[in-house]
Amino acid sequence: GWSRFKKYRMPESVVIEVPVKSPVQGTKSPAQVRLESRANEPRSPLSPAALKQNLENAEINRKNLLMARAERCRDNYSKAKEISITQKEAFNEKTNQQAETIQNRLAVAEANRLAQTEKYLEQTKAMNQRVQEAQKKREEQIASEKEELDKSVSSSMERISAAEERRTSMLREAQEKAAAEVAKAKELAAKKQQSLQDMDEKIKEKLSAAEDRRNVILSEQKEKAAAAYIHAKDVSAQQQAKETQLRDDLENKIQAKLAEAENRRLSGSPAKFAKAKTDESIN
């Protein structure tokens, strides 16, 4: 643009002043007052070298302003990055604490399960011991009764030699009674054995059900932990998107302020701007 003004330069003695005034308002801003005072002040025309120097100074000031704003943007970005890192570390620490809590609860549940299983085994062993003692006592009782019966039969044979038939009948009856008692004892022992087997099966079923419940609880807790992790990941992604949006908004605001500053710089000297427009129209 300057080469065009340099080629068709007007004589330095010619000065064209164009009054630039804002519309009359009830209250004027300080900028309007300053612009009107500058417009009313007499100004001497600038030489091309002075105008070029002013433009160079304005360009240097604009670059310095841009550099300062860029430095502030970098500082803000560094602070935002530090805050993001701090929040990420806090989230990781919280996640680790939750995982440790879950592991502790699982360990406590496993210890309780083992204690309950050991208790059931001890009860089963005690019941088996009682059954064995009862069976042993019954066998001893049967042996004692048989021994008494043998003594009675021997005594009867020695005392009553004439009542062989009756003795045989009595012996037969005693043997049938003893056989019935033995059969009854065997039946009772078989029933007790079957009851113990049923109890063992029930205990095994309960242990299997407890194992299934533990597996279900572990699966649910794993699913909850995975859902918490996915939720935390989504929150982190949303936060990063917000930070990106904030940075974009900040850059847009900076560009808007730079454009506004450039417009103010161009409109800062109405007389110069009017003179430049007049020169352009004349050329």
Short mmCIF file of C-alpha atoms in Angstrom, two decimals:
data_model
loop_
_atom_site.label_atom_id
_atom_site.label_comp_id
_atom_site.label_asym_id
_atom_site.label_seq_id
_atom_site.Cartn_x
_atom_site.Cartn_y
_atom_site.Cartn_z
CA GLY A 1 0.00 0.00 0.00
CA TRP A 2 2.84 2.42 0.77
CA SER A 3 4.40 2.05 -2.70
CA ARG A 4 1.15 3.36 -4.18
CA PHE A 5 1.17 6.44 -1.93
CA LYS A 6 4.89 6.96 -2.61
CA LYS A 7 4.36 6.94 -6.37
CA TYR A 8 1.54 9.53 -6.30
CA ARG A 9 2.71 11.63 -3.40
CA MET A 10 1.12 15.05 -3.00
CA PRO A 11 3.15 18.18 -2.27
CA GLU A 12 4.05 18.58 1.37
CA SER A 13 2.48 22.07 1.51
CA VAL A 14 -0.99 20.67 0.72
CA VAL A 15 -2.94 19.62 3.82
CA ILE A 16 -6.49 18.37 3.63
CA GLU A 17 -8.31 18.30 6.92
CA VAL A 18 -11.57 16.46 7.15
CA PRO A 19 -13.53 17.00 10.33
CA VAL A 20 -14.52 13.69 11.84
CA LYS A 21 -17.00 14.02 14.67
CA SER A 22 -19.18 11.51 16.37
CA PRO A 23 -22.92 12.04 16.55
CA VAL A 24 -24.01 14.28 19.35
CA GLN A 25 -24.92 12.23 22.38
CA GLY A 26 -25.99 13.03 25.86
CA THR A 27 -22.90 11.44 27.44
CA LYS A 28 -19.63 10.98 25.58
CA SER A 29 -17.14 8.30 26.38
CA PRO A 30 -13.51 9.18 27.16
CA ALA A 31 -12.48 7.67 23.82
CA GLN A 32 -14.94 9.92 21.95
CA VAL A 33 -13.72 12.98 23.80
CA ARG A 34 -10.11 12.08 23.06
CA LEU A 35 -10.84 11.47 19.36
CA GLU A 36 -12.72 14.76 19.02
CA SER A 37 -9.89 16.67 20.73
CA ARG A 38 -7.38 15.08 18.40
CA ALA A 39 -9.54 15.87 15.38
CA ASN A 40 -9.76 19.57 16.36
CA GLU A 41 -6.04 19.88 16.99
CA PRO A 42 -4.03 21.27 14.07
CA ARG A 43 -1.67 18.66 12.70
CA SER A 44 1.25 19.02 10.41
CA PRO A 45 1.51 16.48 7.58
CA LEU A 46 3.90 13.61 8.19
CA SER A 47 6.72 12.89 5.84
CA PRO A 48 6.85 9.48 4.19
CA ALA A 49 9.83 8.51 6.36
CA ALA A 50 7.97 9.49 9.56
CA LEU A 51 4.84 7.66 8.43
CA LYS A 52 6.91 4.59 7.58
CA GLN A 53 8.63 4.81 11.00
CA ASN A 54 5.24 5.05 12.72
CA LEU A 55 4.00 2.01 10.83
CA GLU A 56 7.12 0.05 11.74
CA ASN A 57 6.76 1.06 15.39
CA ALA A 58 3.10 0.00 15.32
CA GLU A 59 4.09 -3.35 13.78
CA ILE A 60 6.76 -3.87 16.47
CA ASN A 61 4.26 -3.00 19.22
CA ARG A 62 1.72 -5.36 17.69
CA LYS A 63 4.29 -8.19 17.56
CA ASN A 64 5.32 -7.52 21.18
CA LEU A 65 1.67 -7.58 22.23
CA LEU A 66 1.11 -10.84 20.37
CA MET A 67 4.24 -12.36 21.94
CA ALA A 68 3.10 -11.30 25.43
CA ARG A 69 -0.35 -12.78 24.84
CA ALA A 70 1.15 -15.97 23.46
CA GLU A 71 3.34 -16.22 26.57
CA ARG A 72 0.27 -15.81 28.77
CA CYS A 73 -1.50 -18.49 26.73
CA ARG A 74 1.43 -20.83 27.22
CA ASP A 75 1.39 -20.15 30.96
CA ASN A 76 -2.35 -20.83 31.12
CA TYR A 77 -1.90 -24.02 29.11
CA SER A 78 0.90 -25.17 31.45
CA LYS A 79 -1.30 -24.51 34.49
CA ALA A 80 -4.23 -26.34 32.92
CA LYS A 81 -1.95 -29.27 32.08
CA GLU A 82 -0.66 -29.41 35.69
CA ILE A 83 -4.23 -29.36 37.00
CA SER A 84 -5.18 -32.18 34.60
CA ILE A 85 -2.20 -34.27 35.74
CA THR A 86 -3.10 -33.67 39.40
CA GLN A 87 -6.71 -34.70 38.81
CA LYS A 88 -5.61 -37.79 36.91
CA GLU A 89 -3.30 -38.81 39.77
CA ALA A 90 -6.09 -38.28 42.29
CA PHE A 91 -8.41 -40.44 40.17
CA ASN A 92 -5.79 -43.20 39.89
CA GLU A 93 -5.26 -43.12 43.65
CA LYS A 94 -8.98 -43.35 44.30
CA THR A 95 -9.30 -46.27 41.84
CA ASN A 96 -6.43 -48.10 43.55
CA GLN A 97 -8.05 -47.57 46.94
CA GLN A 98 -11.35 -48.99 45.66
CA ALA A 99 -9.55 -52.01 44.18
CA GLU A 100 -7.73 -52.58 47.49
CA THR A 101 -11.03 -52.35 49.39
CA ILE A 102 -12.61 -54.93 47.07
CA GLN A 103 -9.65 -57.27 47.52
CA ASN A 104 -9.88 -56.92 51.31
CA ARG A 105 -13.59 -57.71 51.24
CA LEU A 106 -12.99 -60.74 49.05
CA ALA A 107 -10.29 -61.96 51.43
CA VAL A 108 -12.63 -61.55 54.42
CA ALA A 109 -15.42 -63.39 52.57
CA GLU A 110 -13.03 -66.23 51.68
CA ALA A 111 -11.85 -66.49 55.31
CA ASN A 112 -15.47 -66.61 56.53
CA ARG A 113 -16.30 -69.29 53.97
CA LEU A 114 -13.32 -71.41 55.02
CA ALA A 115 -14.24 -71.00 58.70
CA GLN A 116 -17.85 -72.03 58.01
CA THR A 117 -16.67 -75.04 55.98
CA GLU A 118 -14.31 -76.08 58.75
CA LYS A 119 -17.13 -75.76 61.26
CA TYR A 120 -19.38 -78.03 59.16
CA LEU A 121 -16.57 -80.59 58.85
CA GLU A 122 -15.98 -80.56 62.59
CA GLN A 123 -19.70 -81.08 63.22
CA THR A 124 -19.74 -83.98 60.76
CA LYS A 125 -16.71 -85.57 62.41
CA ALA A 126 -18.34 -85.22 65.84
CA MET A 127 -21.54 -86.81 64.57
CA ASN A 128 -19.60 -89.70 63.01
CA GLN A 129 -17.77 -90.16 66.32
CA ARG A 130 -21.06 -90.33 68.22
CA VAL A 131 -22.49 -92.85 65.74
CA GLN A 132 -19.39 -95.04 66.03
CA GLU A 133 -19.55 -94.91 69.83
CA ALA A 134 -23.25 -95.81 69.79
CA GLN A 135 -22.62 -98.68 67.39
CA LYS A 136 -19.75 -99.94 69.54
CA LYS A 137 -21.89 -99.70 72.66
CA ARG A 138 -24.68 -101.58 70.94
CA GLU A 139 -22.29 -104.32 69.85
CA GLU A 140 -20.98 -104.60 73.39
CA GLN A 141 -24.54 -104.80 74.68
CA ILE A 142 -25.37 -107.52 72.12
CA ALA A 143 -22.21 -109.43 73.10
CA SER A 144 -23.12 -109.09 76.78
CA GLU A 145 -26.65 -110.28 76.17
CA LYS A 146 -25.37 -113.19 74.12
CA GLU A 147 -22.93 -114.10 76.85
CA GLU A 148 -25.71 -113.99 79.45
CA LEU A 149 -27.88 -116.07 77.15
CA ASP A 150 -25.17 -118.68 76.77
CA LYS A 151 -24.71 -118.80 80.53
CA SER A 152 -28.43 -119.16 81.02
CA VAL A 153 -28.61 -121.94 78.46
CA SER A 154 -25.66 -123.76 80.02
CA SER A 155 -27.19 -123.43 83.47
CA SER A 156 -30.52 -124.66 82.17
CA MET A 157 -28.90 -127.64 80.51
CA GLU A 158 -27.10 -128.53 83.77
CA ARG A 159 -30.15 -127.95 85.98
CA ILE A 160 -32.91 -129.27 83.74
CA SER A 161 -31.94 -132.42 81.95
CA ALA A 162 -35.46 -133.68 81.65
CA ALA A 163 -36.89 -130.64 79.87
CA GLU A 164 -34.83 -131.01 76.69
CA GLU A 165 -37.71 -130.24 74.41
CA ARG A 166 -38.77 -127.18 76.33
CA ARG A 167 -35.16 -126.06 76.59
CA THR A 168 -34.78 -126.46 72.84
CA SER A 169 -37.93 -124.44 72.31
CA MET A 170 -36.73 -121.77 74.70
CA LEU A 171 -33.34 -121.75 73.04
CA ARG A 172 -34.98 -121.42 69.64
CA GLU A 173 -37.06 -118.51 70.88
CA ALA A 174 -34.03 -116.90 72.46
CA GLN A 175 -32.07 -117.29 69.22
CA GLU A 176 -34.93 -115.81 67.18
CA LYS A 177 -35.11 -112.91 69.60
CA ALA A 178 -31.38 -112.38 69.42
CA ALA A 179 -31.51 -112.60 65.61
CA ALA A 180 -34.34 -110.07 65.54
CA GLU A 181 -32.36 -107.76 67.77
CA VAL A 182 -29.27 -108.24 65.63
CA ALA A 183 -31.30 -107.54 62.49
CA LYS A 184 -32.81 -104.51 64.18
CA ALA A 185 -29.35 -103.32 65.17
CA LYS A 186 -28.09 -103.83 61.63
CA GLU A 187 -31.11 -102.00 60.25
CA LEU A 188 -30.51 -99.14 62.68
CA ALA A 189 -26.83 -99.03 61.72
CA ALA A 190 -27.77 -99.03 58.02
CA LYS A 191 -30.24 -96.20 58.60
CA LYS A 192 -27.63 -94.21 60.48
CA GLN A 193 -25.10 -94.87 57.71
CA GLN A 194 -27.63 -93.70 55.11
CA SER A 195 -28.38 -90.62 57.23
CA LEU A 196 -24.67 -89.84 57.38
CA GLN A 197 -24.37 -90.24 53.62
CA ASP A 198 -27.36 -87.92 53.10
CA MET A 199 -25.80 -85.40 55.47
CA ASP A 200 -22.50 -85.59 53.59
CA GLU A 201 -24.33 -84.98 50.31
CA LYS A 202 -26.21 -82.01 51.79
CA ILE A 203 -22.96 -80.55 53.10
CA LYS A 204 -21.36 -80.99 49.67
CA GLU A 205 -24.39 -79.31 48.04
CA LYS A 206 -24.19 -76.41 50.49
CA LEU A 207 -20.47 -76.04 49.84
CA SER A 208 -21.09 -76.08 46.08
CA ALA A 209 -23.88 -73.48 46.46
CA ALA A 210 -21.59 -71.32 48.59
CA GLU A 211 -18.88 -71.57 45.93
CA ASP A 212 -21.42 -70.59 43.24
CA ARG A 213 -22.56 -67.61 45.31
CA ARG A 214 -18.94 -66.54 45.82
CA ASN A 215 -18.31 -66.75 42.06
CA VAL A 216 -21.46 -64.69 41.37
CA ILE A 217 -20.37 -62.04 43.91
CA LEU A 218 -16.88 -61.91 42.37
CA SER A 219 -18.38 -61.55 38.88
CA GLU A 220 -20.72 -58.76 40.02
CA GLN A 221 -17.90 -56.92 41.75
CA LYS A 222 -15.70 -57.23 38.67
CA GLU A 223 -18.51 -55.88 36.49
CA LYS A 224 -19.03 -52.96 38.90
CA ALA A 225 -15.31 -52.20 38.92
CA ALA A 226 -15.23 -52.32 35.09
CA ALA A 227 -18.28 -50.01 34.92
CA ALA A 228 -16.61 -47.60 37.37
CA TYR A 229 -13.45 -47.65 35.26
CA ILE A 230 -15.41 -46.99 32.03
CA HIS A 231 -17.34 -44.18 33.74
CA ALA A 232 -14.08 -42.63 34.98
CA LYS A 233 -12.64 -42.93 31.48
CA ASP A 234 -15.71 -41.20 29.99
CA VAL A 235 -15.47 -38.43 32.59
CA SER A 236 -11.78 -37.95 31.75
CA ALA A 237 -12.59 -37.80 28.01
CA GLN A 238 -15.35 -35.23 28.66
CA GLN A 239 -12.97 -33.17 30.77
CA GLN A 240 -10.33 -33.27 28.03
CA ALA A 241 -12.98 -32.20 25.50
CA LYS A 242 -13.97 -29.30 27.77
CA GLU A 243 -10.34 -28.27 28.12
CA THR A 244 -9.92 -28.38 24.33
CA GLN A 245 -13.09 -26.30 23.92
CA LEU A 246 -11.81 -23.80 26.51
CA ARG A 247 -8.49 -23.51 24.69
CA ASP A 248 -10.29 -22.97 21.37
CA ASP A 249 -12.54 -20.32 22.96
CA LEU A 250 -9.48 -18.64 24.46
CA GLU A 251 -7.73 -18.60 21.09
CA ASN A 252 -10.88 -17.17 19.42
CA LYS A 253 -11.12 -14.47 22.08
CA ILE A 254 -7.44 -13.61 21.59
CA GLN A 255 -7.91 -13.37 17.83
CA ALA A 256 -11.00 -11.21 18.33
CA LYS A 257 -9.12 -8.91 20.72
CA LEU A 258 -6.22 -8.69 18.27
CA ALA A 259 -8.61 -7.74 15.48
CA GLU A 260 -10.26 -5.20 17.75
CA ALA A 261 -6.85 -3.75 18.69
CA GLU A 262 -5.91 -3.56 15.01
CA ASN A 263 -9.17 -1.76 14.26
CA ARG A 264 -8.57 0.65 17.13
CA ARG A 265 -5.03 1.24 15.90
CA LEU A 266 -6.26 1.99 12.42
CA SER A 267 -9.02 4.28 13.73
CA GLY A 268 -6.79 5.89 16.42
CA SER A 269 -5.85 8.91 14.22
CA PRO A 270 -8.91 10.09 12.29
CA ALA A 271 -6.99 12.86 10.50
CA LYS A 272 -4.36 10.44 9.21
CA PHE A 273 -7.02 7.95 8.21
CA ALA A 274 -9.00 10.66 6.41
CA LYS A 275 -5.85 11.97 4.70
CA ALA A 276 -4.93 8.42 3.59
CA LYS A 277 -8.44 7.90 2.23
CA THR A 278 -8.27 11.26 0.40
CA ASP A 279 -4.91 10.40 -1.12
CA GLU A 280 -6.27 7.07 -2.26
CA SER A 281 -9.33 8.69 -3.83
CA ILE A 282 -7.20 11.32 -5.58
CA ASN A 283 -4.82 8.68 -6.96
#
